[in-house]
Tab-separated table of C-alpha atoms in Angstrom:
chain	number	residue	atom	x	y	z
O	1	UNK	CA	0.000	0.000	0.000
O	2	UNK	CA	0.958	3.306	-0.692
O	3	UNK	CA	0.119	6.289	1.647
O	4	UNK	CA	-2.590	9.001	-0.817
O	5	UNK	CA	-4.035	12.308	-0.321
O	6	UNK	CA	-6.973	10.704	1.148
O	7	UNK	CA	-5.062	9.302	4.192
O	8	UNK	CA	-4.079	12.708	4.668
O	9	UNK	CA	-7.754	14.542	4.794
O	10	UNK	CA	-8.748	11.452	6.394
O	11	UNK	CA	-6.143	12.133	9.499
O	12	UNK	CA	-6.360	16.097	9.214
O	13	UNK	CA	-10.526	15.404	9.657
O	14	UNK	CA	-9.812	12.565	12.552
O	15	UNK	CA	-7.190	15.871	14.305
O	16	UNK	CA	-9.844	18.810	13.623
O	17	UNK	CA	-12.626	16.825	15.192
O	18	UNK	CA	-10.738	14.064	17.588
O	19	UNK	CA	-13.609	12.150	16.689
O	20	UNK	CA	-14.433	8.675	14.129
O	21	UNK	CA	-17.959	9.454	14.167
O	22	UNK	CA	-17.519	12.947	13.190
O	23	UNK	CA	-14.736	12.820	10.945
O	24	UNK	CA	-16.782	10.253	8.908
O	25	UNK	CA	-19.855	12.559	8.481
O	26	UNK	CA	-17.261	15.518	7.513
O	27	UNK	CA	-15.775	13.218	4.550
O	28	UNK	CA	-19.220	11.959	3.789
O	29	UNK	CA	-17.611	8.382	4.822
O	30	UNK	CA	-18.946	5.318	7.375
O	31	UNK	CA	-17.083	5.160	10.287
O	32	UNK	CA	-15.553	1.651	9.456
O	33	UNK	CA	-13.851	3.467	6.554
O	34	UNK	CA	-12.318	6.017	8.304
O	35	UNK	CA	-10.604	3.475	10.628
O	36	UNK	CA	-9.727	1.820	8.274
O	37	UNK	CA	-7.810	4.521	6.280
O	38	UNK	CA	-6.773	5.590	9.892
O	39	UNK	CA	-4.760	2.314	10.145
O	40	UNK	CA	-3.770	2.036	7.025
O	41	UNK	CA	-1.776	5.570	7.189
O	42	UNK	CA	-0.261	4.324	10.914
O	43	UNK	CA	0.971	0.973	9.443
O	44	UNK	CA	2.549	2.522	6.491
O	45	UNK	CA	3.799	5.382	8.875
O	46	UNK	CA	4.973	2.952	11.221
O	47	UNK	CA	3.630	5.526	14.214
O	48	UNK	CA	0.688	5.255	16.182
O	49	UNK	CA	-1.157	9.580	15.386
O	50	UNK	CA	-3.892	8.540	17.467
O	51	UNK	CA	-4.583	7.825	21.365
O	52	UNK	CA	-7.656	5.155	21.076
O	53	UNK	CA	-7.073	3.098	24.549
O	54	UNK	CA	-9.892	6.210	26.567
O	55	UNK	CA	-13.100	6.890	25.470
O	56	UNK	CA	-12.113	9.980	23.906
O	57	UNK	CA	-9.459	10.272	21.085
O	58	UNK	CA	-5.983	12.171	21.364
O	59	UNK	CA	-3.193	12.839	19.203
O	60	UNK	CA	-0.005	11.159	20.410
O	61	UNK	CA	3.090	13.048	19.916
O	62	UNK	CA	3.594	11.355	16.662
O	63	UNK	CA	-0.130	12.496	15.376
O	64	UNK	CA	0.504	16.350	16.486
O	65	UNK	CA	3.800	16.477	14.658
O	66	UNK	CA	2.869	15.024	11.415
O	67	UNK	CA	-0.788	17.193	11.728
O	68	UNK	CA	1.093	19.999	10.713
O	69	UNK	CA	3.000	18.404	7.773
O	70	UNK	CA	-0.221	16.855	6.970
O	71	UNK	CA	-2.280	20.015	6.889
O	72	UNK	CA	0.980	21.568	4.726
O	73	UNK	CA	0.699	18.689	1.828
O	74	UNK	CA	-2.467	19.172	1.258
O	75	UNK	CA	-3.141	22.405	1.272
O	76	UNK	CA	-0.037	22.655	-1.100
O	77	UNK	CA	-2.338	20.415	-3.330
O	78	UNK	CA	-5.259	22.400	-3.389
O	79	UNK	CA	-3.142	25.251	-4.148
O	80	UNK	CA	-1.424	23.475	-7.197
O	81	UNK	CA	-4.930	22.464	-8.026
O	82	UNK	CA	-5.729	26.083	-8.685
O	83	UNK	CA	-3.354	27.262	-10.216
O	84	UNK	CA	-3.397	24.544	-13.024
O	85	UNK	CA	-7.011	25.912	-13.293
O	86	UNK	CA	-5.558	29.401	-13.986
O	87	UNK	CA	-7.153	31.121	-10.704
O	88	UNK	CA	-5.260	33.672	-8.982
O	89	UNK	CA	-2.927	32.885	-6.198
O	90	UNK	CA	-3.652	34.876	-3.239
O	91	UNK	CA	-1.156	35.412	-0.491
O	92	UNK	CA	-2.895	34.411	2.762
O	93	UNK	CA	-1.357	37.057	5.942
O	94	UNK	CA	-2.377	35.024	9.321
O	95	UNK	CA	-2.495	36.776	12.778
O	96	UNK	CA	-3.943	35.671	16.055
O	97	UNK	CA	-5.132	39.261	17.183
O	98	UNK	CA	-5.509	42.684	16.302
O	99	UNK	CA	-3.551	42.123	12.942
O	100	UNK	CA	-1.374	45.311	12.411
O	101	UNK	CA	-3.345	47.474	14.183
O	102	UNK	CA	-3.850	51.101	12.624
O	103	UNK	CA	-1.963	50.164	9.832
O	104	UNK	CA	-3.901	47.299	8.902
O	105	UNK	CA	-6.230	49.055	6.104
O	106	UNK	CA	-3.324	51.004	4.940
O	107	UNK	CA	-1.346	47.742	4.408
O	108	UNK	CA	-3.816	45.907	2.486
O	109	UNK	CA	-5.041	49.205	0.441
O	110	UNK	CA	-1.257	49.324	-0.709
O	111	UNK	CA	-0.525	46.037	-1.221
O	112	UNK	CA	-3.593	45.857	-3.554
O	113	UNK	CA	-2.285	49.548	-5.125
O	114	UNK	CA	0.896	47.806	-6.057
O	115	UNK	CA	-0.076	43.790	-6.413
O	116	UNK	CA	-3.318	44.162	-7.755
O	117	UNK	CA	-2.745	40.638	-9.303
O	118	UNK	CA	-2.433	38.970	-6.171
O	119	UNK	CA	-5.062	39.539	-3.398
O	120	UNK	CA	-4.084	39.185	0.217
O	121	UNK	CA	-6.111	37.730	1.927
O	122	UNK	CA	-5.928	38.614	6.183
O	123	UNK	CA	-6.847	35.693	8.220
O	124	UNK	CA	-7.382	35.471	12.316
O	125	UNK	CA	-6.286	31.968	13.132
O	126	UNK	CA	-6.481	31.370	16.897
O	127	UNK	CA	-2.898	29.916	16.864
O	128	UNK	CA	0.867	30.947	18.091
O	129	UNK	CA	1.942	31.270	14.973
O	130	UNK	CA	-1.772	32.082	13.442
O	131	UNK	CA	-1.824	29.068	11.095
O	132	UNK	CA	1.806	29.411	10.221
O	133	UNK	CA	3.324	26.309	10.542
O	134	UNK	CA	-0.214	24.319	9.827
O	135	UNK	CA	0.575	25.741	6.205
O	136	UNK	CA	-2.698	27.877	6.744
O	137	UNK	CA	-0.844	30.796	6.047
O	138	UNK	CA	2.184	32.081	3.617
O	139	UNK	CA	3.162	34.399	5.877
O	140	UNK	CA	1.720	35.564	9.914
O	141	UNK	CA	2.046	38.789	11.942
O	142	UNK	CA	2.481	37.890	15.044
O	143	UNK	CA	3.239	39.686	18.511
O	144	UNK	CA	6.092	38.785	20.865
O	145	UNK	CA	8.760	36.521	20.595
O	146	UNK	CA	8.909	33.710	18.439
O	147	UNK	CA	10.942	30.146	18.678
O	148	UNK	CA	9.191	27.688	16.549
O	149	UNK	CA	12.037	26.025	14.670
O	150	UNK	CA	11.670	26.576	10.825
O	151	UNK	CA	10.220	29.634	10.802
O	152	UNK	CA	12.402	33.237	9.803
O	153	UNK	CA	11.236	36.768	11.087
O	154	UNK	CA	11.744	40.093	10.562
O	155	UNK	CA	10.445	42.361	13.587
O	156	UNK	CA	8.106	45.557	12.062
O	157	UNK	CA	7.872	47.718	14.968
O	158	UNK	CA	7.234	47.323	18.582
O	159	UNK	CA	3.933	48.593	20.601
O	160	UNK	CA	3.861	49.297	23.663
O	161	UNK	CA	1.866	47.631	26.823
O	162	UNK	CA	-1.624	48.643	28.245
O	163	UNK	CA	-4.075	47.579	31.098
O	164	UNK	CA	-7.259	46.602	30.280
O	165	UNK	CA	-10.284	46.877	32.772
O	166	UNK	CA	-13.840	47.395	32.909
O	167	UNK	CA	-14.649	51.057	32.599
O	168	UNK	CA	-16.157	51.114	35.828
O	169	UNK	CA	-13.467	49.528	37.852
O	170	UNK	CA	-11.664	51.898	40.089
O	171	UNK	CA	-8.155	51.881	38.670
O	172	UNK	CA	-10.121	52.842	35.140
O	173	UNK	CA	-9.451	56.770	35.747
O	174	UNK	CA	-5.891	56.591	36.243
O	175	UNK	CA	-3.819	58.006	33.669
O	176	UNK	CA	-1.103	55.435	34.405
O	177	UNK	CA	-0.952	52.165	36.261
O	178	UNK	CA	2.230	49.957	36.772
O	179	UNK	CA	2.040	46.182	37.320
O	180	UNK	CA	2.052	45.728	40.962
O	181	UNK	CA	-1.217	47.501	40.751
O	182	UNK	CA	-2.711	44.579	38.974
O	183	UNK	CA	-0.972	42.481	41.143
O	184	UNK	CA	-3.815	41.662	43.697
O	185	UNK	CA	-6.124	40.843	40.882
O	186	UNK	CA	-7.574	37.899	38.875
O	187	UNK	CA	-5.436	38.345	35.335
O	188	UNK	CA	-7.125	37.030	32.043
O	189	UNK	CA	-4.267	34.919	30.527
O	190	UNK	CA	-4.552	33.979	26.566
O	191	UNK	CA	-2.835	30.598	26.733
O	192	UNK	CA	-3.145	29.636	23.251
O	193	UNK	CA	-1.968	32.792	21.494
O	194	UNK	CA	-1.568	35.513	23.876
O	195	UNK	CA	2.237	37.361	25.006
O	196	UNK	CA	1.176	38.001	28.899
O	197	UNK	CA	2.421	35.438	31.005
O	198	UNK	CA	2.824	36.037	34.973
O	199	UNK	CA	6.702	36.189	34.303
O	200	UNK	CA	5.904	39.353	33.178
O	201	UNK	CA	5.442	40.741	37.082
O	202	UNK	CA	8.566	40.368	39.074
O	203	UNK	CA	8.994	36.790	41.147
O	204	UNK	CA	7.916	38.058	44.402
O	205	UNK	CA	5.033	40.232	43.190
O	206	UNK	CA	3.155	37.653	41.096
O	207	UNK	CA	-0.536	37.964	40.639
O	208	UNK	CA	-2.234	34.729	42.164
O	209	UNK	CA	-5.460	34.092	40.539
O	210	UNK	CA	-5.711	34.112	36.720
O	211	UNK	CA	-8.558	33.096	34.062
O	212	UNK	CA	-6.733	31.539	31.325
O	213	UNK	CA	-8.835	32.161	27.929
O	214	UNK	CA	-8.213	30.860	24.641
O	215	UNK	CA	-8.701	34.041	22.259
O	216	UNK	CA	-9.331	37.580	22.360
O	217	UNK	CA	-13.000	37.485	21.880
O	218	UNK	CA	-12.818	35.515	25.080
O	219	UNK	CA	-10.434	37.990	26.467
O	220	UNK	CA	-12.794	40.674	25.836
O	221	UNK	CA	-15.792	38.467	27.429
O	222	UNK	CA	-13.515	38.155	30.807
O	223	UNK	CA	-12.913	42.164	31.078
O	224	UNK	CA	-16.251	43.426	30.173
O	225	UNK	CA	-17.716	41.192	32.006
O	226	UNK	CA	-16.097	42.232	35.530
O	227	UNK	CA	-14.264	38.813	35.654
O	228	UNK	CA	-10.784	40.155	35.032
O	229	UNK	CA	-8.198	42.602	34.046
O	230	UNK	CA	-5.623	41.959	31.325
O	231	UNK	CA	-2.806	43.065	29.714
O	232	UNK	CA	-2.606	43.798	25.887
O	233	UNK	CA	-1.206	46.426	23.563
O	234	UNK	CA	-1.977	49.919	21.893
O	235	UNK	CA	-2.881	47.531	18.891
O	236	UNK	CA	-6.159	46.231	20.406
O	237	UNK	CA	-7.097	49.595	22.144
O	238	UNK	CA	-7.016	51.486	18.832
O	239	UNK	CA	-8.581	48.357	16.886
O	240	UNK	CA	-11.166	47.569	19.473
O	241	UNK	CA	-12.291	50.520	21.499
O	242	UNK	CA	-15.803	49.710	24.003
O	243	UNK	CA	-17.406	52.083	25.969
O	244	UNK	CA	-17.601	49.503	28.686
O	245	UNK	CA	-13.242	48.848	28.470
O	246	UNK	CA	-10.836	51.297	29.581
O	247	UNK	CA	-7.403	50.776	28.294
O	248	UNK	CA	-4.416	52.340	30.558
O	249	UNK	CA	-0.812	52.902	29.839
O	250	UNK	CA	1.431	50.760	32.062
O	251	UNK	CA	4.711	52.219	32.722
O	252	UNK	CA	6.894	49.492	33.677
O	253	UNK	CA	5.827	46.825	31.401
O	254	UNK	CA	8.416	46.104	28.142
O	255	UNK	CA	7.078	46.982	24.535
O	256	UNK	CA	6.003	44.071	22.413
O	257	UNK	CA	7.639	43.076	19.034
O	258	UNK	CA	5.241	43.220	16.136
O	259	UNK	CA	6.523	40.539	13.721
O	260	UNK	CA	6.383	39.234	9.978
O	261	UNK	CA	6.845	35.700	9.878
O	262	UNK	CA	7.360	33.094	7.271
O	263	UNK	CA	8.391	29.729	6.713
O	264	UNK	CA	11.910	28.607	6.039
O	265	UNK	CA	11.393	26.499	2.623
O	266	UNK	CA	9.680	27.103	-0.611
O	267	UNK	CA	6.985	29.421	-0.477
O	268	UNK	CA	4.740	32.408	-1.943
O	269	UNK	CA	6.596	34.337	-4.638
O	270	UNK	CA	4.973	37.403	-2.970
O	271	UNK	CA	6.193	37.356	0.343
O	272	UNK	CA	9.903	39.563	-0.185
O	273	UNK	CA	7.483	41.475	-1.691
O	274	UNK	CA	5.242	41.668	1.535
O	275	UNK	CA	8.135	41.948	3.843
O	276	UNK	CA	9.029	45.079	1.947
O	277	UNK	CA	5.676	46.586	1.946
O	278	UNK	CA	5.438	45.457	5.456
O	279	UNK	CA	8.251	47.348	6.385
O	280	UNK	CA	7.269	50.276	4.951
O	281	UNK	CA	4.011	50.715	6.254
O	282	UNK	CA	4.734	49.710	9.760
O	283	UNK	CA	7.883	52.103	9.691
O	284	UNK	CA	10.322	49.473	11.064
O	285	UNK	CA	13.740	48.336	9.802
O	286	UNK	CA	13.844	44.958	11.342
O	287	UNK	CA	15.797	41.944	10.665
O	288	UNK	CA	15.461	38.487	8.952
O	289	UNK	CA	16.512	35.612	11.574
O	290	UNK	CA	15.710	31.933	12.182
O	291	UNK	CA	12.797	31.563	14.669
C-alpha cells in the first residue's frame, strides 16, 4: 500500500474533530472506513497519530507532529490544483489578534495599489503562529517573541503595553498604572496565542489568581464582564475601542515586538514582496533571523 491524499484529509478530519464518528460525516464516509484509512496511514507510517485506549481520542506526539505536515501537503495540493485551473494565487497574511493594528487598512489598500494581481487575503487563526506552521498561512504577523524552529522573522515595529479593565473599575481613571497595581487581581491569561504570562510581574510580586482564555474574543468576554483585568497592547485599544473597556498605559511593562513571519522552505513568490511593503508601512527596519 501506498500512503494518498486521502489518508491525509482522512487524518487532518480525525485531528480537527478528535472524533471517528464525526470525521466520517465531515468526509461523507462510514465510520468503518475512516478506521480503516486511519490504520492504514499508521501501518505505512509505522507511528501510532492517534490515542484510542480512553473513550475519547488524542493525538499522540507522533499524530501532532505530522498534523502539521499533513495540513501543509495538502493544502499545497489544493493550491497546485488552482493554479493549473488558472485562478489567482492569493497570499494568505495570518495573525492571532488585532492584525497590524492602525496600519492594517493602509497595508492591504497598498498592497492591492501595487499587487493588484495577487489579493491578500488577512486571516485570524487562533494559533501561536496564526496558522503558520499548519501551512494555513504564507506568511503571519504575530506579537512577541517567536521560537518555533523553521520559521524566519523580521520584527516591524514594537507597541507598547496597556491595562485593560472594565470602565467602571476603580483603577479605570488613572492616567497610568504599573504592574504591581494589577498584582492583587484575577489576570485574564490567553494561553493559546496571547504574550502576557505572569513572568511578566517580578517573582515576588506575582498575581495569584488568573482566568486563562483561549482568544481575544474571550479575552474581551472576561474584562467586560467584571471577571478580570488583562494586559494587551496599543494595537487592540485602537482596533477595538468599548465604551464599557478602559485601556491604561502601564509604565513598567516592556514593549512588544510586532513581527512578519514566514516559513523557512519554498513558499509564496509574494512574500519579499510583503516583507518590503510590510516594512514600509509599519515604519520598522527589522531583521530576517531563524525563529
Amino acid at each position: 500500500m501506498s500512503i494518498e491524499l486521502r489518508h491525509f484529509r482522512c487524518f487532518l478530519a480525525i485531528a480537527d474533530t478528535l472524533s471517528i464518528t464525526r470525521a466520517a460525516e465531515r468526509l461523507h464516509l462510514t465510520q468503518p472506513a475512516v478506521s480503516r484509512t486511519l490504520r492504514q496511514l499508521e501501518q505505512e507510517l509505522g507511528r501510532r497519530l492517534v490515542d484510542r485506549s480512553t473513550h475519547h481520542l488524542a493525538l499522540t506526539p507522533d499524530g501532532a507532529s505530522f498534523r502539521d505536515q499533513a495540513a501543509i501537503a495538502v493544502t499545497a495540493f489544493d493550491r497546485a490544483l488552482r493554479l493549473g485551473r488558472h485562478t489567482a494565487w492569493p497570499l494568505r497574511l495570518g495573525h492571532a489578534w488585532s492584525a497590524a493594528g492602525t496600519d492594517t487598512t493602509a497595508l492591504l489598500r497598498r498592497w492591492h495599489q501595487v499587487h493588484p494581481d495577487t489579493p491578500l487575503e488577512l486571516l485570524r487563526i487562533d494559533d501561536r503562529t496564526a496558522g503558520l506552521t499548519r501551512g494555513d498561512v504564507d506568511a503571519a504577523l504575530l506579537r512577541g517573541e517567536v521560537h518555533t524552529p523553521g520559521l524566519l522573522t523580521a520584527q516591524l515595529t514594537t507597541e507598547p503595553r496597556v491595562a485593560g479593565l472594565p470602565a467602571d473599575d476603580p483603577l479605570a481613571h488613572r492616567p497610568a498604572l504599573s504592574l504591581s497595581d494589577l498584582a492583587t487581581r484575577t489576570i485574564a491569561l490567553n494561553t493559546v496565542s496571547g504574550t502576557t504570562t505572569l513572568d511578566l510581574w517580578p517573582a515576588e510580586a506575582r498575581p495569584t489568581s488568573t482566568l486563562p482564555i483561549a482568544n481575544q474574543d474571550d479575552w474581551f468576554a472576561a474584562l467586560t464582564a467584571g471577571r478580570a483585568v488583562g494586559v494587551t497592547t496599543t494595537a487592540t485599544a485602537d482596533m477595538y475601542p468599548h465604551p464599557t473597556l478602559a485601556y491604561i498605559p502601564l509604565t513598567d511593562a516592556p514593549p512588544v515586538p510586532v513581527l512578519l513571519a514566514w516559513r523557512d522552505a519554498p513558499g509564496h513568490p509574494r512574500i519579499p514582496d510583503l516583507i518590503e511593503l510590510a516594512r514600509e508601512v509599519m515604519g520598522g527596519a527589522g531583521q530576517g533571523g531563524e525563529g
